[in-house]
Tab-separated table of C-alpha atoms in Angstrom:
chain	number	residue	atom	x	y	z
M	1	MET	CA	-19.349	-8.420	178.961
M	2	PRO	CA	-17.773	-4.951	178.597
M	3	LEU	CA	-17.158	-2.861	181.683
M	4	PRO	CA	-18.901	0.554	181.619
M	5	LEU	CA	-16.014	2.976	182.089
M	6	ALA	CA	-17.896	6.250	181.572
M	7	PRO	CA	-19.422	6.421	185.091
M	8	ILE	CA	-16.171	5.281	186.703
M	9	ALA	CA	-14.144	7.820	184.710
M	10	GLY	CA	-16.415	10.670	185.820
M	11	ILE	CA	-16.041	9.739	189.476
M	12	ALA	CA	-12.274	9.311	189.086
M	13	ILE	CA	-11.934	12.753	187.486
M	14	LYS	CA	-14.043	14.372	190.222
M	15	TYR	CA	-12.109	12.842	193.132
M	16	GLY	CA	-8.800	13.277	191.354
M	17	SER	CA	-9.420	16.994	190.913
M	18	VAL	CA	-10.358	17.335	194.603
M	19	ALA	CA	-7.178	15.488	195.592
M	20	LEU	CA	-5.061	17.667	193.305
M	21	ALA	CA	-6.611	20.877	194.667
M	22	THR	CA	-6.056	19.699	198.250
M	23	TYR	CA	-2.435	18.859	197.491
M	24	ALA	CA	-1.854	22.257	195.867
M	25	ILE	CA	-3.385	24.114	198.818
M	26	THR	CA	-1.342	22.185	201.385
M	27	ARG	CA	1.848	22.985	199.484
M	28	ARG	CA	1.090	26.730	199.486
M	29	VAL	CA	0.113	27.061	203.166
M	30	SER	CA	3.037	28.077	205.333
M	31	HIS	CA	3.690	26.408	208.659
M	32	ALA	CA	2.695	28.575	211.602
M	33	ARG	CA	4.561	28.666	214.857
M	34	ARG	CA	2.903	27.617	218.105
M	35	ASP	CA	2.390	30.512	220.504
M	36	GLN	CA	2.377	29.095	224.034
M	37	ARG	CA	0.600	32.183	225.423
M	38	ALA	CA	-2.312	31.594	223.049
M	39	GLU	CA	-2.356	27.873	223.901
M	40	ASP	CA	-2.545	28.678	227.627
M	41	ALA	CA	-5.326	31.216	227.041
M	42	LEU	CA	-7.347	28.655	225.063
M	43	ASP	CA	-6.835	26.064	227.819
M	44	ASP	CA	-8.118	28.529	230.453
M	45	LEU	CA	-11.449	29.162	228.686
M	46	GLN	CA	-14.631	28.054	230.429
M	47	GLU	CA	-16.834	25.568	228.619
M	48	GLY	CA	-19.723	27.119	226.720
M	49	PHE	CA	-20.185	30.386	224.857
M	50	SER	CA	-19.720	33.885	226.250
M	51	ILE	CA	-19.943	37.325	224.718
M	52	ARG	CA	-18.853	40.695	226.063
M	53	ARG	CA	-19.612	44.130	224.647
M	54	GLU	CA	-17.620	47.233	225.307
M	55	LYS	CA	-17.811	50.696	223.810
M	56	ASP	CA	-15.711	50.018	220.723
M	57	GLN	CA	-15.601	46.230	220.410
M	58	THR	CA	-17.430	42.974	220.976
M	59	SER	CA	-15.489	39.934	222.167
M	60	SER	CA	-16.632	36.330	222.329
M	61	THR	CA	-15.239	33.009	223.496
M	62	ALA	CA	-16.423	29.456	222.946
M	63	ARG	CA	-15.258	26.055	224.156
M	64	PHE	CA	-16.548	22.544	223.567
M	65	ASN	CA	-14.731	19.728	225.369
M	66	ARG	CA	-15.893	16.097	225.250
M	67	THR	CA	-14.389	12.653	225.788
M	68	ILE	CA	-15.668	9.793	223.635
M	69	ARG	CA	-14.928	6.168	224.589
M	70	ILE	CA	-15.697	2.853	222.966
M	71	GLY	CA	-16.909	0.684	225.837
M	72	ALA	CA	-16.449	1.379	229.558
M	73	ASN	CA	-12.648	1.052	229.603
M	74	GLY	CA	-11.979	1.011	225.888
M	75	PRO	CA	-9.917	3.379	223.793
M	76	GLY	CA	-11.123	6.931	223.565
M	77	VAL	CA	-10.445	10.375	222.206
M	78	GLU	CA	-10.805	13.815	223.718
M	79	ILE	CA	-12.265	16.540	221.522
M	80	ASP	CA	-11.428	20.109	222.543
M	81	ILE	CA	-12.638	22.956	220.339
M	82	SER	CA	-11.798	26.459	221.583
M	83	ALA	CA	-12.101	29.830	219.870
M	84	PHE	CA	-11.712	33.551	220.443
M	85	GLY	CA	-13.423	36.199	218.416
M	86	ARG	CA	-13.298	39.955	218.268
M	87	PHE	CA	-15.278	42.390	216.177
M	88	LYS	CA	-13.922	45.900	216.331
M	89	ILE	CA	-15.115	49.013	214.486
M	90	ARG	CA	-13.204	52.256	214.672
M	91	ARG	CA	-14.134	55.567	213.118
M	92	LEU	CA	-11.380	57.236	211.162
């Protein structure tokens, strides 16, 4: 019984092109340095979302911090998502 290769070839081409594009992007991205001041500022954020408006800019912060465990004393991971944002408009 012959094996139908047409559907398998289509899937292989699709995932192969995604893998190739991902590889090309990771090769082009430069490595950034870690700024300890920014790390400390992100660690000091309060959990939740806040927004502040001033005359010439709007600033926002967000933090989501959760611990997920498998079982009562099982292995776990901590998820910490923090972000700053600023929207600034200046007339020239």
